[in-house]
Amino acid sequence: MARPAVLVLDASPRPRLGRLTGRASVEYVDGAGLAARLPSADVLLVWDFRSDAVRRAWPDGGPRPRWVHTASAGVDHLMCPALAASDTVVTNARGIFDEPIAEYVAALVLAMAKDLPRTLELQRERVWRHRESQRVAGGRAVVVGTGPIGRAVGRTLGALGVRTALVGRAARPGVHGPEDLDRLLSRADWVVAAAPLTEETRGMFDARRFGVMQPSARFVNVGRGPLVVEEALAQALVRRGIAGAALDVFAHEPLSAGSPLWDVPGLIVSPHMSGDTVGWRDELGAQFVELFGLWAAGRPLPNVVDKNRGYVPGH
C-alpha cells in the first residue's frame, strides 16, 4: 500500500517529522512550487504560516489534498473560496499558543501599569525619577474572542485580580455578545483583542470604538492585525484618547522600518512573538504527527476549522 504523500509548505527551520519515517512520504516545497505539487499530495502541512501561497495556488477542481493543517491558530492566510467549497478538512494548531499568549498579555498589562518602558528609558539616561504606578488588581478588562486563547487570557488576568468580561460572536453563559461590547469598553481599564479574523471582526477596533474607551484605558492586540484600524489607534494615542497600547500583530508583517507606528507615543510594538516560547516549533511538529496518526487511522480529527466561519467552532 502506498504511503500517504505529505507536502510541507516550507519555512526555516523545518519541522521535525522523523516520526513519520516509513509512515508517509514527505516532500518540501516553497510558495512558487506549491501549485504544481498540490494535485499529488494527500496532506498539506502549512508550516510557513505567514505565507498566502495556499490562497493563490489552491485548485478550483481536480485532485487536491484531503487534509490541510496549518501550524498557526489563525487560518485567514490560507482560506479562499475554492478551499472553503472543497471537501478538504482544515485543522489548526489550537492548544499550542493559549498559555504563552496569556502570559505575554499579562506581562504587557503589568509593564504598562508599572510604567516599565519609561523606567528602562530613564535607566539608560541615568536619571533617577520617582513615579507612582497603577494597581492592576481590582481593574476591569474586556477580552474580545472566546476561543482557547481568549479564555486563557481571561483566566490569567483573573489570577492578577482583574475582573474580566469575555465577548464572543453570540451571548451565552459566561460570555457577552457583540451587543454588549460598547458598554463594556466604556468601563474597561484593559481591552484585549484575541479574536479570529473574519468579515465580522475585520476593522472592528476603529475610531468609533477607541472613542468609546475611557482616556485611562489601554489596548492590546494579540489576535490578528486587521482587527485594528492602525491609523485610528495611532490617532487615539496621539490625542490621548486612550492611555496606551501594545500591538503584537499588524496588518502588514514584518512592520517596515518606515512605518509611523514605531514612533507613536504610548505604543509598544513587538514582532508577532506573543505565542512563541522556547520549543514552540517542536510542539507544533509533534502536534502534526499526532494528528497524522489519527488521520491515517481514519479517526476523527480535533481542531477542525469551520471553513466558512474561519475558526474552530464550539466555544
mmCIF file of N, CA and C in Angstrom, residues 145-208:
data_model
loop_
_atom_site.group_PDB
_atom_site.id
_atom_site.type_symbol
_atom_site.label_atom_id
_atom_site.label_comp_id
_atom_site.label_asym_id
_atom_site.label_seq_id
_atom_site.Cartn_x
_atom_site.Cartn_y
_atom_site.Cartn_z
ATOM 1 N N GLY A 145 -12.943 37.750 21.958
ATOM 2 C CA GLY A 145 -12.500 36.464 21.423
ATOM 3 C C GLY A 145 -12.591 35.426 22.512
ATOM 4 N N THR A 146 -13.389 34.382 22.288
ATOM 5 C CA THR A 146 -13.651 33.404 23.350
ATOM 6 C C THR A 146 -13.144 32.013 22.994
ATOM 7 N N GLY A 147 -12.198 31.930 22.068
ATOM 8 C CA GLY A 147 -11.522 30.673 21.819
ATOM 9 C C GLY A 147 -10.569 30.366 22.953
ATOM 10 N N PRO A 148 -9.748 29.312 22.812
ATOM 11 C CA PRO A 148 -8.829 28.938 23.893
ATOM 12 C C PRO A 148 -7.880 30.061 24.292
ATOM 13 N N ILE A 149 -7.435 30.879 23.323
ATOM 14 C CA ILE A 149 -6.517 31.961 23.662
ATOM 15 C C ILE A 149 -7.229 33.015 24.502
ATOM 16 N N GLY A 150 -8.410 33.448 24.067
ATOM 17 C CA GLY A 150 -9.148 34.453 24.823
ATOM 18 C C GLY A 150 -9.494 33.975 26.219
ATOM 19 N N ARG A 151 -9.884 32.699 26.334
ATOM 20 C CA ARG A 151 -10.227 32.174 27.654
ATOM 21 C C ARG A 151 -8.996 32.080 28.550
ATOM 22 N N ALA A 152 -7.849 31.704 27.974
ATOM 23 C CA ALA A 152 -6.613 31.645 28.759
ATOM 24 C C ALA A 152 -6.218 33.040 29.234
ATOM 25 N N VAL A 153 -6.387 34.048 28.379
ATOM 26 C CA VAL A 153 -6.104 35.427 28.775
ATOM 27 C C VAL A 153 -7.005 35.822 29.942
ATOM 28 N N GLY A 154 -8.286 35.473 29.832
ATOM 29 C CA GLY A 154 -9.217 35.804 30.908
ATOM 30 C C GLY A 154 -8.829 35.168 32.231
ATOM 31 N N ARG A 155 -8.425 33.897 32.197
ATOM 32 C CA ARG A 155 -8.017 33.211 33.426
ATOM 33 C C ARG A 155 -6.771 33.860 34.028
ATOM 34 N N THR A 156 -5.807 34.193 33.176
ATOM 35 C CA THR A 156 -4.554 34.744 33.677
ATOM 36 C C THR A 156 -4.754 36.134 34.265
ATOM 37 N N LEU A 157 -5.540 36.962 33.592
ATOM 38 C CA LEU A 157 -5.833 38.278 34.152
ATOM 39 C C LEU A 157 -6.639 38.147 35.440
ATOM 40 N N GLY A 158 -7.526 37.156 35.478
ATOM 41 C CA GLY A 158 -8.280 36.921 36.704
ATOM 42 C C GLY A 158 -7.375 36.582 37.874
ATOM 43 N N ALA A 159 -6.298 35.829 37.593
ATOM 44 C CA ALA A 159 -5.350 35.485 38.655
ATOM 45 C C ALA A 159 -4.626 36.710 39.193
ATOM 46 N N LEU A 160 -4.571 37.780 38.386
ATOM 47 C CA LEU A 160 -3.973 39.043 38.834
ATOM 48 C C LEU A 160 -4.980 39.933 39.554
ATOM 49 N N GLY A 161 -6.199 39.444 39.688
ATOM 50 C CA GLY A 161 -7.226 40.224 40.369
ATOM 51 C C GLY A 161 -8.004 41.148 39.466
ATOM 52 N N VAL A 162 -7.889 40.947 38.144
ATOM 53 C CA VAL A 162 -8.611 41.786 37.186
ATOM 54 C C VAL A 162 -9.966 41.151 36.897
ATOM 55 N N ARG A 163 -11.012 41.924 37.016
ATOM 56 C CA ARG A 163 -12.360 41.439 36.680
ATOM 57 C C ARG A 163 -12.507 41.465 35.161
ATOM 58 N N THR A 164 -12.670 40.289 34.574
ATOM 59 C CA THR A 164 -12.577 40.158 33.126
ATOM 60 C C THR A 164 -13.894 39.706 32.527
ATOM 61 N N ALA A 165 -14.338 40.404 31.481
ATOM 62 C CA ALA A 165 -15.523 40.035 30.715
ATOM 63 C C ALA A 165 -15.081 39.525 29.346
ATOM 64 N N LEU A 166 -15.646 38.393 28.925
ATOM 65 C CA LEU A 166 -15.359 37.827 27.614
ATOM 66 C C LEU A 166 -16.474 38.200 26.644
ATOM 67 N N VAL A 167 -16.091 38.555 25.423
ATOM 68 C CA VAL A 167 -17.067 38.912 24.394
ATOM 69 C C VAL A 167 -16.854 37.999 23.192
ATOM 70 N N GLY A 168 -17.927 37.304 22.783
ATOM 71 C CA GLY A 168 -17.874 36.412 21.637
ATOM 72 C C GLY A 168 -18.867 36.820 20.569
ATOM 73 N N ARG A 169 -19.034 35.940 19.578
ATOM 74 C CA ARG A 169 -19.915 36.266 18.459
ATOM 75 C C ARG A 169 -21.388 36.164 18.842
ATOM 76 N N ALA A 170 -21.685 35.493 19.971
ATOM 77 C CA ALA A 170 -23.065 35.375 20.450
ATOM 78 C C ALA A 170 -23.047 35.243 21.963
ATOM 79 N N ALA A 171 -24.058 35.787 22.612
ATOM 80 C CA ALA A 171 -24.151 35.705 24.067
ATOM 81 C C ALA A 171 -24.488 34.283 24.500
ATOM 82 N N ARG A 172 -23.893 33.846 25.581
ATOM 83 C CA ARG A 172 -24.165 32.553 26.191
ATOM 84 C C ARG A 172 -23.651 32.620 27.626
ATOM 85 N N PRO A 173 -23.922 31.630 28.452
ATOM 86 C CA PRO A 173 -23.483 31.713 29.848
ATOM 87 C C PRO A 173 -21.981 31.987 29.961
ATOM 88 N N GLY A 174 -21.632 33.044 30.666
ATOM 89 C CA GLY A 174 -20.239 33.411 30.867
ATOM 90 C C GLY A 174 -19.623 34.218 29.749
ATOM 91 N N VAL A 175 -20.395 34.470 28.683
ATOM 92 C CA VAL A 175 -19.874 35.194 27.517
ATOM 93 C C VAL A 175 -20.883 36.256 27.096
ATOM 94 N N HIS A 176 -20.380 37.470 26.867
ATOM 95 C CA HIS A 176 -21.229 38.542 26.358
ATOM 96 C C HIS A 176 -21.270 38.487 24.830
ATOM 97 N N GLY A 177 -22.365 38.946 24.263
ATOM 98 C CA GLY A 177 -22.482 39.068 22.827
ATOM 99 C C GLY A 177 -21.988 40.412 22.335
ATOM 100 N N PRO A 178 -21.894 40.596 21.009
ATOM 101 C CA PRO A 178 -21.407 41.865 20.445
ATOM 102 C C PRO A 178 -22.221 43.072 20.883
ATOM 103 N N GLU A 179 -23.497 42.861 21.189
ATOM 104 C CA GLU A 179 -24.350 43.986 21.585
ATOM 105 C C GLU A 179 -23.903 44.618 22.903
ATOM 106 N N ASP A 180 -23.104 43.884 23.706
ATOM 107 C CA ASP A 180 -22.621 44.422 24.982
ATOM 108 C C ASP A 180 -21.245 45.082 24.869
ATOM 109 N N LEU A 181 -20.600 44.990 23.709
ATOM 110 C CA LEU A 181 -19.205 45.383 23.621
ATOM 111 C C LEU A 181 -18.984 46.853 23.949
ATOM 112 N N ASP A 182 -19.739 47.749 23.348
ATOM 113 C CA ASP A 182 -19.512 49.176 23.591
ATOM 114 C C ASP A 182 -19.685 49.524 25.066
ATOM 115 N N ARG A 183 -20.697 48.973 25.693
ATOM 116 C CA ARG A 183 -20.926 49.244 27.117
ATOM 117 C C ARG A 183 -19.739 48.777 27.953
ATOM 118 N N LEU A 184 -19.223 47.604 27.638
ATOM 119 C CA LEU A 184 -18.088 47.073 28.383
ATOM 120 C C LEU A 184 -16.814 47.875 28.114
ATOM 121 N N LEU A 185 -16.623 48.278 26.864
ATOM 122 C CA LEU A 185 -15.442 49.078 26.536
ATOM 123 C C LEU A 185 -15.421 50.390 27.305
ATOM 124 N N SER A 186 -16.575 50.978 27.503
ATOM 125 C CA SER A 186 -16.636 52.290 28.149
ATOM 126 C C SER A 186 -16.220 52.240 29.610
ATOM 127 N N ARG A 187 -16.155 51.026 30.192
ATOM 128 C CA ARG A 187 -15.807 50.888 31.606
ATOM 129 C C ARG A 187 -14.478 50.182 31.815
ATOM 130 N N ALA A 188 -13.845 49.729 30.738
ATOM 131 C CA ALA A 188 -12.684 48.857 30.863
ATOM 132 C C ALA A 188 -11.393 49.634 31.074
ATOM 133 N N ASP A 189 -10.520 49.074 31.914
ATOM 134 C CA ASP A 189 -9.160 49.580 32.054
ATOM 135 C C ASP A 189 -8.244 48.931 31.019
ATOM 136 N N TRP A 190 -8.572 47.706 30.632
ATOM 137 C CA TRP A 190 -7.765 46.929 29.699
ATOM 138 C C TRP A 190 -8.670 46.310 28.650
ATOM 139 N N VAL A 191 -8.301 46.435 27.396
ATOM 140 C CA VAL A 191 -9.057 45.824 26.291
ATOM 141 C C VAL A 191 -8.086 44.949 25.512
ATOM 142 N N VAL A 192 -8.422 43.669 25.392
ATOM 143 C CA VAL A 192 -7.548 42.710 24.723
ATOM 144 C C VAL A 192 -8.281 42.119 23.526
ATOM 145 N N ALA A 193 -7.691 42.268 22.342
ATOM 146 C CA ALA A 193 -8.237 41.666 21.127
ATOM 147 C C ALA A 193 -7.575 40.322 20.905
ATOM 148 N N ALA A 194 -8.378 39.250 20.918
ATOM 149 C CA ALA A 194 -7.868 37.895 20.718
ATOM 150 C C ALA A 194 -8.797 37.118 19.787
ATOM 151 N N ALA A 195 -9.498 37.828 18.927
ATOM 152 C CA ALA A 195 -10.498 37.212 18.059
ATOM 153 C C ALA A 195 -9.873 36.732 16.750
ATOM 154 N N PRO A 196 -10.494 35.753 16.096
ATOM 155 C CA PRO A 196 -10.047 35.384 14.749
ATOM 156 C C PRO A 196 -10.412 36.478 13.758
ATOM 157 N N LEU A 197 -9.765 36.459 12.599
ATOM 158 C CA LEU A 197 -10.078 37.438 11.559
ATOM 159 C C LEU A 197 -11.174 36.887 10.666
ATOM 160 N N THR A 198 -12.325 37.530 10.694
ATOM 161 C CA THR A 198 -13.446 37.189 9.832
ATOM 162 C C THR A 198 -13.986 38.486 9.239
ATOM 163 N N GLU A 199 -14.966 38.366 8.370
ATOM 164 C CA GLU A 199 -15.562 39.584 7.813
ATOM 165 C C GLU A 199 -16.234 40.413 8.894
ATOM 166 N N GLU A 200 -16.712 39.759 9.958
ATOM 167 C CA GLU A 200 -17.365 40.485 11.045
ATOM 168 C C GLU A 200 -16.360 41.192 11.947
ATOM 169 N N THR A 201 -15.152 40.641 12.087
ATOM 170 C CA THR A 201 -14.194 41.224 13.022
ATOM 171 C C THR A 201 -13.187 42.147 12.349
ATOM 172 N N ARG A 202 -13.063 42.110 11.040
ATOM 173 C CA ARG A 202 -12.092 42.959 10.351
ATOM 174 C C ARG A 202 -12.388 44.443 10.636
ATOM 175 N N GLY A 203 -11.392 45.154 11.133
ATOM 176 C CA GLY A 203 -11.541 46.581 11.400
ATOM 177 C C GLY A 203 -12.484 46.922 12.537
ATOM 178 N N MET A 204 -12.768 45.961 13.414
ATOM 179 C CA MET A 204 -13.750 46.221 14.471
ATOM 180 C C MET A 204 -13.252 47.269 15.471
ATOM 181 N N PHE A 205 -11.944 47.368 15.662
ATOM 182 C CA PHE A 205 -11.405 48.406 16.543
ATOM 183 C C PHE A 205 -10.999 49.592 15.680
ATOM 184 N N ASP A 206 -11.956 50.489 15.517
ATOM 185 C CA ASP A 206 -11.794 51.656 14.652
ATOM 186 C C ASP A 206 -11.898 52.928 15.494
ATOM 187 N N ALA A 207 -11.973 54.065 14.837
ATOM 188 C CA ALA A 207 -12.007 55.341 15.558
ATOM 189 C C ALA A 207 -13.185 55.412 16.522
ATOM 190 N N ARG A 208 -14.341 54.878 16.099
ATOM 191 C CA ARG A 208 -15.509 54.926 16.984
ATOM 192 C C ARG A 208 -15.275 54.105 18.245
#
